[in-house]
Short mmCIF file of C-alpha atoms in Angstrom, two decimals:
data_model
loop_
_atom_site.label_atom_id
_atom_site.label_comp_id
_atom_site.label_asym_id
_atom_site.label_seq_id
_atom_site.Cartn_x
_atom_site.Cartn_y
_atom_site.Cartn_z
CA UNK A 11 0.00 0.00 0.00
CA UNK A 12 1.31 3.46 -0.90
CA UNK A 13 -0.06 6.92 -0.17
CA UNK A 14 1.05 9.98 -2.12
CA UNK A 15 0.88 13.27 -0.24
CA UNK A 16 0.94 16.73 -1.79
CA UNK A 17 2.88 19.64 -0.36
CA UNK A 18 -0.23 20.90 1.42
CA UNK A 19 -1.03 17.61 3.20
CA UNK A 20 -0.58 17.44 6.97
CA UNK A 21 0.92 14.24 8.41
CA UNK A 22 -0.20 12.93 11.79
CA UNK A 23 1.27 9.69 13.18
CA UNK A 24 -0.79 7.96 15.85
CA UNK A 25 0.15 5.00 17.99
CA UNK A 26 -2.23 2.09 18.46
CA UNK A 27 -3.40 3.58 21.76
CA UNK A 28 -6.57 5.67 21.35
CA UNK A 29 -6.09 9.44 21.49
CA UNK A 30 -2.33 9.07 21.65
CA UNK A 31 -0.49 11.32 19.18
CA UNK A 32 3.13 10.29 18.66
CA UNK A 33 4.25 13.67 17.47
CA UNK A 34 2.94 17.08 16.56
CA UNK A 35 1.66 17.81 13.06
CA UNK A 36 4.44 17.92 10.52
CA UNK A 37 4.22 19.97 7.32
CA UNK A 38 6.40 19.09 4.34
CA UNK A 39 7.75 21.57 1.77
CA UNK A 40 8.69 18.96 -0.85
CA UNK A 41 6.17 18.60 -3.64
CA UNK A 42 5.83 14.83 -3.28
CA UNK A 43 6.37 12.30 -0.52
CA UNK A 44 5.70 8.56 -0.75
CA UNK A 45 4.53 6.69 2.32
CA UNK A 46 4.88 2.90 2.12
CA UNK A 47 2.84 0.75 4.50
CA UNK A 48 4.24 -2.71 5.15
CA UNK A 49 0.89 -4.20 6.22
CA UNK A 50 -2.70 -3.08 5.94
CA UNK A 51 -3.58 -1.33 9.19
CA UNK A 52 -6.35 1.21 9.45
CA UNK A 53 -4.63 3.97 7.54
CA UNK A 54 -6.17 6.70 5.50
CA UNK A 55 -6.33 10.35 4.49
CA UNK A 56 -9.13 12.45 5.93
CA UNK A 57 -9.44 16.19 5.24
CA UNK A 58 -5.81 16.38 4.11
CA UNK A 59 -4.51 14.46 7.16
CA UNK A 60 -2.81 11.04 6.86
CA UNK A 61 -3.47 8.72 9.84
CA UNK A 62 -1.63 5.46 10.47
CA UNK A 63 -0.37 3.33 13.40
CA UNK A 64 3.33 4.04 13.63
CA UNK A 65 4.77 0.53 13.96
CA UNK A 66 4.39 -0.60 10.32
CA UNK A 67 5.21 2.75 8.73
CA UNK A 68 8.28 3.62 6.66
CA UNK A 69 8.66 7.11 5.14
CA UNK A 70 10.55 7.50 1.88
CA UNK A 71 11.01 10.84 0.17
CA UNK A 72 10.66 10.48 -3.59
CA UNK A 73 13.68 11.89 -5.38
CA UNK A 74 13.20 14.22 -8.33
CA UNK A 75 15.79 16.10 -10.34
CA UNK A 76 13.20 18.81 -10.87
CA UNK A 77 13.08 19.70 -7.18
CA UNK A 78 15.49 22.03 -5.47
CA UNK A 79 16.26 21.91 -1.80
CA UNK A 80 13.81 23.84 0.32
CA UNK A 81 14.47 27.50 -0.28
CA UNK A 82 15.85 29.33 2.74
CA UNK A 83 13.86 32.09 4.38
CA UNK A 84 15.19 35.63 4.14
CA UNK A 85 16.39 35.46 7.73
CA UNK A 86 18.48 32.36 6.93
CA UNK A 87 20.20 33.64 3.76
CA UNK A 88 23.90 33.55 4.55
CA UNK A 89 26.33 36.38 3.94
CA UNK A 90 28.80 34.07 2.19
CA UNK A 91 28.39 31.10 -0.12
CA UNK A 92 30.20 28.43 -2.09
CA UNK A 93 31.05 29.36 -5.66
CA UNK A 94 33.53 28.92 -8.49
CA UNK A 95 35.81 31.92 -9.09
CA UNK A 96 38.79 33.05 -11.10
CA UNK A 97 40.95 36.05 -10.21
CA UNK A 98 43.01 36.09 -13.40
CA UNK A 99 42.27 35.36 -17.05
CA UNK A 100 43.37 32.07 -18.56
CA UNK A 101 42.56 28.40 -19.16
CA UNK A 102 40.52 26.08 -16.98
CA UNK A 103 43.32 25.96 -14.45
CA UNK A 104 42.44 29.48 -13.20
CA UNK A 105 39.07 28.19 -11.90
CA UNK A 106 38.97 27.65 -8.14
CA UNK A 107 36.17 26.67 -5.80
CA UNK A 108 35.73 29.09 -2.89
CA UNK A 109 33.61 28.48 0.22
CA UNK A 110 33.60 32.14 1.22
CA UNK A 111 32.20 34.09 -1.74
CA UNK A 112 30.09 37.09 -0.79
CA UNK A 113 26.38 36.65 -1.48
CA UNK A 114 25.47 39.51 -3.84
CA UNK A 115 23.28 42.38 -2.65
CA UNK A 116 19.81 42.59 -4.17
CA UNK A 117 18.98 45.87 -5.93
CA UNK A 118 15.46 47.28 -6.03
CA UNK A 119 14.69 45.75 -9.46
CA UNK A 120 16.34 42.40 -8.71
CA UNK A 121 15.58 39.09 -7.06
CA UNK A 122 17.98 36.77 -5.26
CA UNK A 123 17.92 33.23 -6.65
CA UNK A 124 18.95 30.08 -4.82
CA UNK A 125 20.63 28.43 -7.78
CA UNK A 126 19.52 24.88 -8.61
CA UNK A 127 21.29 24.51 -11.97
CA UNK A 128 23.45 26.50 -14.35
CA UNK A 129 24.71 25.97 -17.90
CA UNK A 130 27.90 26.78 -19.76
CA UNK A 131 28.15 28.73 -23.01
CA UNK A 132 31.04 29.59 -25.34
CA UNK A 133 30.85 33.17 -24.05
CA UNK A 134 31.75 31.84 -20.58
CA UNK A 135 35.13 30.48 -21.63
CA UNK A 136 35.84 33.36 -24.01
CA UNK A 137 35.24 35.74 -21.12
CA UNK A 138 37.50 33.65 -18.86
CA UNK A 139 40.21 33.79 -21.53
CA UNK A 140 40.03 37.59 -21.45
CA UNK A 141 38.60 38.03 -24.96
CA UNK A 142 36.62 41.09 -23.88
CA UNK A 143 38.41 42.21 -20.73
CA UNK A 144 38.04 45.89 -21.70
CA UNK A 145 34.27 45.75 -21.05
CA UNK A 146 34.27 43.01 -18.41
CA UNK A 147 33.33 43.41 -14.76
CA UNK A 148 36.17 43.51 -12.20
CA UNK A 149 38.01 40.39 -11.12
CA UNK A 150 37.59 38.10 -9.21
CA UNK A 151 34.67 36.70 -11.20
CA UNK A 152 32.04 34.08 -10.49
CA UNK A 153 31.28 32.86 -14.03
CA UNK A 154 27.93 31.77 -15.43
CA UNK A 155 25.15 33.31 -17.54
CA UNK A 156 22.35 30.71 -17.56
CA UNK A 157 20.47 29.98 -14.35
CA UNK A 158 17.48 28.08 -13.03
CA UNK A 159 16.44 28.19 -9.41
CA UNK A 160 14.12 29.50 -6.72
CA UNK A 161 13.48 33.12 -5.75
CA UNK A 162 14.39 33.65 -2.08
CA UNK A 163 14.33 37.47 -1.85
CA UNK A 164 12.75 40.24 -3.93
CA UNK A 165 13.70 43.91 -4.37
CA UNK A 166 11.29 46.72 -3.52
CA UNK A 167 10.39 47.40 -7.18
CA UNK A 168 9.78 43.76 -8.17
CA UNK A 169 6.15 43.27 -9.12
CA UNK A 170 5.80 39.99 -11.00
CA UNK A 171 7.87 37.56 -8.93
CA UNK A 172 7.66 36.41 -5.33
CA UNK A 173 9.60 34.24 -2.93
CA UNK A 174 9.26 30.58 -3.81
CA UNK A 175 8.84 31.12 -7.57
CA UNK A 176 10.81 28.71 -9.75
CA UNK A 177 12.50 30.80 -12.45
CA UNK A 178 15.07 30.66 -15.24
CA UNK A 179 16.93 33.18 -17.35
CA UNK A 180 20.13 34.62 -18.77
CA UNK A 181 21.37 36.86 -15.97
CA UNK A 182 23.31 39.32 -18.19
CA UNK A 183 21.30 41.68 -20.39
CA UNK A 184 24.35 42.35 -22.59
CA UNK A 185 26.71 39.40 -22.87
CA UNK A 186 29.87 41.44 -23.46
CA UNK A 187 29.13 44.77 -21.76
CA UNK A 188 29.71 44.65 -18.02
CA UNK A 189 28.39 41.14 -17.28
CA UNK A 190 27.76 40.47 -13.61
CA UNK A 191 30.73 39.88 -11.35
CA UNK A 192 28.68 37.31 -9.42
CA UNK A 193 27.38 34.85 -12.01
CA UNK A 194 25.27 31.71 -11.79
CA UNK A 195 27.97 29.18 -10.82
CA UNK A 196 27.46 29.71 -7.11
CA UNK A 197 24.80 29.01 -4.50
CA UNK A 198 23.07 32.38 -5.05
CA UNK A 199 22.89 35.01 -7.78
CA UNK A 200 21.05 38.35 -8.05
CA UNK A 201 19.17 39.07 -11.27
CA UNK A 202 16.93 41.79 -12.66
CA UNK A 203 13.28 40.73 -12.78
CA UNK A 204 13.02 41.70 -16.47
CA UNK A 205 15.58 39.04 -17.42
CA UNK A 206 13.66 36.15 -15.87
CA UNK A 207 10.59 34.03 -16.55
CA UNK A 208 8.82 31.33 -14.58
CA UNK A 209 10.30 27.91 -15.27
CA UNK A 210 8.13 25.83 -17.60
CA UNK A 211 6.22 23.31 -15.51
CA UNK A 212 7.08 20.27 -17.60
CA UNK A 213 10.89 20.48 -17.42
CA UNK A 214 13.30 20.20 -14.52
CA UNK A 215 15.88 22.73 -13.36
CA UNK A 216 18.73 21.12 -15.31
CA UNK A 217 16.77 21.29 -18.56
CA UNK A 218 15.61 24.84 -17.86
CA UNK A 219 19.14 26.06 -17.15
CA UNK A 220 20.24 24.97 -20.61
CA UNK A 221 17.72 27.13 -22.45
CA UNK A 222 17.95 30.90 -21.81
CA UNK A 223 21.01 32.30 -23.60
CA UNK A 224 20.82 29.75 -26.42
CA UNK A 225 17.10 30.11 -27.09
CA UNK A 226 17.28 33.92 -26.89
CA UNK A 227 20.19 33.86 -29.36
CA UNK A 228 18.36 31.50 -31.72
CA UNK A 229 15.15 33.54 -31.58
CA UNK A 230 16.77 36.97 -31.96
CA UNK A 231 18.89 35.77 -34.87
CA UNK A 232 15.86 34.49 -36.78
CA UNK A 233 13.96 37.71 -36.06
CA UNK A 234 16.84 39.94 -37.19
CA UNK A 235 17.12 37.89 -40.38
CA UNK A 236 13.46 38.60 -41.10
CA UNK A 237 12.63 34.91 -41.10
CA UNK A 238 8.94 34.18 -41.56
CA UNK A 239 6.41 31.44 -42.27
CA UNK A 240 6.97 29.54 -45.50
CA UNK A 241 10.67 30.32 -45.78
CA UNK A 242 13.58 27.88 -45.71
CA UNK A 243 16.59 27.81 -43.42
CA UNK A 244 19.93 25.99 -43.26
CA UNK A 245 21.44 25.62 -39.78
CA UNK A 246 25.19 25.10 -39.62
CA UNK A 247 25.94 23.26 -36.39
CA UNK A 248 22.44 21.94 -35.79
CA UNK A 249 23.36 19.71 -32.87
CA UNK A 250 24.87 22.49 -30.75
CA UNK A 251 23.25 24.55 -28.03
CA UNK A 252 22.00 27.33 -30.32
CA UNK A 253 21.63 25.24 -33.49
CA UNK A 254 19.37 22.65 -31.86
CA UNK A 255 17.00 25.45 -30.85
CA UNK A 256 17.15 27.27 -34.21
CA UNK A 257 15.84 24.07 -35.83
CA UNK A 258 12.94 23.82 -33.39
CA UNK A 259 12.05 27.52 -33.44
CA UNK A 260 12.17 27.72 -37.23
CA UNK A 261 9.95 24.67 -37.58
CA UNK A 262 7.47 25.03 -34.73
CA UNK A 263 7.33 28.77 -33.97
CA UNK A 264 8.17 30.58 -37.22
CA UNK A 265 6.56 28.02 -39.55
CA UNK A 266 9.48 27.19 -41.85
CA UNK A 267 8.72 25.39 -45.10
CA UNK A 268 12.03 23.55 -44.96
CA UNK A 269 14.71 23.15 -42.29
CA UNK A 270 18.09 21.71 -43.20
CA UNK A 271 20.96 21.32 -40.75
CA UNK A 272 24.51 20.03 -40.58
CA UNK A 273 26.10 17.73 -38.00
CA UNK A 274 28.51 14.80 -37.75
CA UNK A 275 27.40 11.26 -38.56
CA UNK A 276 26.37 10.25 -35.07
CA UNK A 277 24.13 13.28 -34.56
CA UNK A 278 21.96 13.10 -37.68
CA UNK A 279 19.13 11.31 -35.90
CA UNK A 280 19.11 14.08 -33.29
CA UNK A 281 18.61 16.68 -36.04
CA UNK A 282 15.67 14.76 -37.45
CA UNK A 283 14.10 14.33 -34.01
CA UNK A 284 14.24 18.11 -33.54
CA UNK A 285 12.38 18.75 -36.79
CA UNK A 286 15.03 18.95 -39.51
CA UNK A 287 13.70 17.94 -42.91
CA UNK A 288 17.22 17.41 -44.24
CA UNK A 289 20.14 16.27 -42.08
CA UNK A 290 23.51 16.84 -43.77
CA UNK A 291 26.55 14.87 -42.63
CA UNK A 292 29.35 17.43 -42.92
CA UNK A 293 31.96 14.68 -42.69
CA UNK A 294 30.69 13.23 -45.99
CA UNK A 295 29.10 16.15 -47.85
CA UNK A 296 29.94 19.79 -48.45
CA UNK A 297 26.71 21.68 -47.95
CA UNK A 298 27.87 24.43 -50.32
CA UNK A 299 28.06 21.87 -53.16
CA UNK A 300 24.41 20.81 -52.78
CA UNK A 301 21.89 22.32 -55.22
CA UNK A 302 19.50 23.88 -52.68
CA UNK A 303 19.52 27.55 -51.71
CA UNK A 304 17.93 28.96 -48.56
CA UNK A 305 16.18 32.14 -47.47
CA UNK A 306 18.26 32.20 -44.29
CA UNK A 307 21.49 30.46 -43.31
CA UNK A 308 22.11 30.39 -39.55
CA UNK A 309 25.85 29.86 -39.02
CA UNK A 310 26.61 28.77 -35.46
CA UNK A 311 30.04 27.30 -36.21
CA UNK A 312 32.03 29.96 -38.14
CA UNK A 313 31.67 29.03 -41.80
CA UNK A 314 30.50 32.41 -43.06
CA UNK A 315 32.40 32.33 -46.36
CA UNK A 316 30.74 29.05 -47.33
CA UNK A 317 27.36 30.04 -45.92
CA UNK A 318 26.93 32.96 -48.32
CA UNK A 319 27.22 30.53 -51.26
CA UNK A 320 23.93 28.82 -50.39
CA UNK A 321 21.73 31.79 -49.49
CA UNK A 322 19.09 32.99 -51.93
CA UNK A 323 19.35 36.44 -53.45
CA UNK A 324 17.91 38.88 -50.94
CA UNK A 325 18.39 36.38 -48.13
CA UNK A 326 20.33 36.68 -44.88
CA UNK A 327 23.20 34.87 -43.18
CA UNK A 328 23.29 34.99 -39.38
CA UNK A 329 26.88 34.62 -38.13
CA UNK A 330 27.63 33.88 -34.47
CA UNK A 331 31.36 33.33 -34.74
CA UNK A 332 34.16 33.68 -37.27
CA UNK A 333 34.53 36.01 -40.24
CA UNK A 334 31.50 37.86 -41.61
CA UNK A 335 30.97 38.04 -45.37
CA UNK A 336 28.06 40.05 -46.84
CA UNK A 337 25.14 39.47 -46.74
CA UNK A 338 26.14 37.95 -43.41
CA UNK A 339 25.69 39.87 -40.19
CA UNK A 340 26.64 39.37 -36.56
CA UNK A 341 24.79 40.43 -33.44
CA UNK A 342 25.18 40.17 -29.67
CA UNK A 343 22.08 38.81 -28.01
CA UNK A 344 20.05 40.95 -25.63
CA UNK A 345 18.73 38.95 -22.68
CA UNK A 346 14.97 39.40 -22.35
CA UNK A 347 12.63 37.56 -20.02
CA UNK A 348 9.70 38.47 -22.28
CA UNK A 349 11.12 36.21 -24.99
CA UNK A 350 11.22 33.32 -22.51
CA UNK A 351 7.64 34.03 -21.44
CA UNK A 352 6.54 34.10 -25.08
CA UNK A 353 8.21 30.74 -25.77
CA UNK A 354 7.12 29.01 -22.54
CA UNK A 355 3.86 27.69 -24.10
CA UNK A 356 5.86 26.00 -26.87
CA UNK A 357 8.13 24.40 -24.28
CA UNK A 358 5.23 23.28 -22.07
CA UNK A 359 3.44 21.78 -25.09
CA UNK A 360 6.55 19.79 -26.00
CA UNK A 361 7.08 21.50 -29.34
CA UNK A 362 10.42 22.88 -28.13
CA UNK A 363 12.58 20.46 -26.17
CA UNK A 364 15.72 21.30 -24.20
CA UNK A 365 18.76 19.32 -25.34
CA UNK A 366 21.17 18.52 -22.50
CA UNK A 367 24.41 16.80 -23.51
CA UNK A 368 24.25 13.14 -22.45
CA UNK A 369 27.60 13.41 -20.63
CA UNK A 370 25.86 15.67 -18.13
CA UNK A 371 24.56 17.12 -16.06
CA UNK A 372 27.98 17.60 -14.49
CA UNK A 373 28.06 17.92 -10.68
CA UNK A 374 29.13 21.26 -9.24
CA UNK A 375 32.46 19.80 -8.18
CA UNK A 376 33.32 18.92 -11.80
CA UNK A 377 33.09 22.39 -13.34
CA UNK A 378 36.65 22.18 -14.68
CA UNK A 379 35.83 18.93 -16.49
CA UNK A 380 32.62 20.47 -17.83
CA UNK A 381 34.45 23.51 -19.23
CA UNK A 382 37.14 21.27 -20.77
CA UNK A 383 34.43 19.23 -22.49
CA UNK A 384 32.59 22.32 -23.74
CA UNK A 385 35.81 23.65 -25.26
CA UNK A 386 36.22 20.53 -27.42
CA UNK A 387 33.23 21.77 -29.47
CA UNK A 388 31.84 18.23 -29.46
CA UNK A 389 28.89 18.70 -27.10
CA UNK A 390 25.34 18.00 -28.19
CA UNK A 391 22.96 20.65 -26.92
CA UNK A 392 24.00 22.24 -23.64
CA UNK A 393 26.57 21.42 -20.98
CA UNK A 394 24.70 21.76 -17.68
CA UNK A 395 25.88 21.94 -14.06
CA UNK A 396 23.46 20.32 -11.60
CA UNK A 397 22.91 20.16 -8.72
CA UNK A 398 24.31 23.29 -7.15
CA UNK A 399 25.00 22.89 -3.39
#
């Protein structure tokens, strides 16, 4: 016999003696607990209260990767936290774990998030390498752009979020212009309300953490290219973090007539599962030698010179990295919680699926290994860090 109790259910344990209550009422914050009864005594749930003789009762908390630890109250938020930091630019060896990182102050338009999961992006390691140090925040730096977690404190001007809300977002409005010194690869991070959205109900924190920067980049690139229903698109690097979402957005949100994408041999089935009509194995075929032309080419891998050869006259080439050849253009994504809110229904309906690399999620203690893997450029989808202590 099993009984499933919701977060609002009150548990009372009674001994076999009449009117004898073993302990006071106990309220549980977890969303789901399983109670397994070894025999069949007179147990039951009445008016939200579970009654059972104590002797045959075992209590087992159901584990779920979608659940974070109970969020601390404001009075229990510490002044310091565990986080990954670097105090000089360089390779993965500059990353150090620190148990005494200052918990960031919350500004009036911000919320403090207890981080449940974070994800890595190419911009993270380029920033760590000092590629845009002239516009970076001061060192030492807690890295991390993508976050998913629970709101534990709100600023005085915050209107749409409250303590206890499960949220996700890209914490830096401009990726290269003064990104936050205290990023998402720590126990807490402070973020402007406008950059966040409620986490889709059907995905867990690890999946949610892998979406924000990549899906905002994919969406903004297609918009800037003027992509619209009935048009065709070729995605270079369709199995990557951004490319995997360009395929899905083009097909299921923008209404593409044809989606083609490139990947290595072992990832062609992934492209098709995401909605690609044509999966091109770049190890066996040169996409620029194929007869088809496209309204938009979305280059996520740095092949701009080849990309312009397969775009239709009047079309656009979106370039994320590498050289830009007209009619190609480059842009730096603007983080926007409204984009996430707009796309949430497509995520909750299953039309857009997060792609987390099967080697992960990586535990918090293995951030160096996660960065090293990301920098091989072989990841499928996103490299995610979960759980965060």
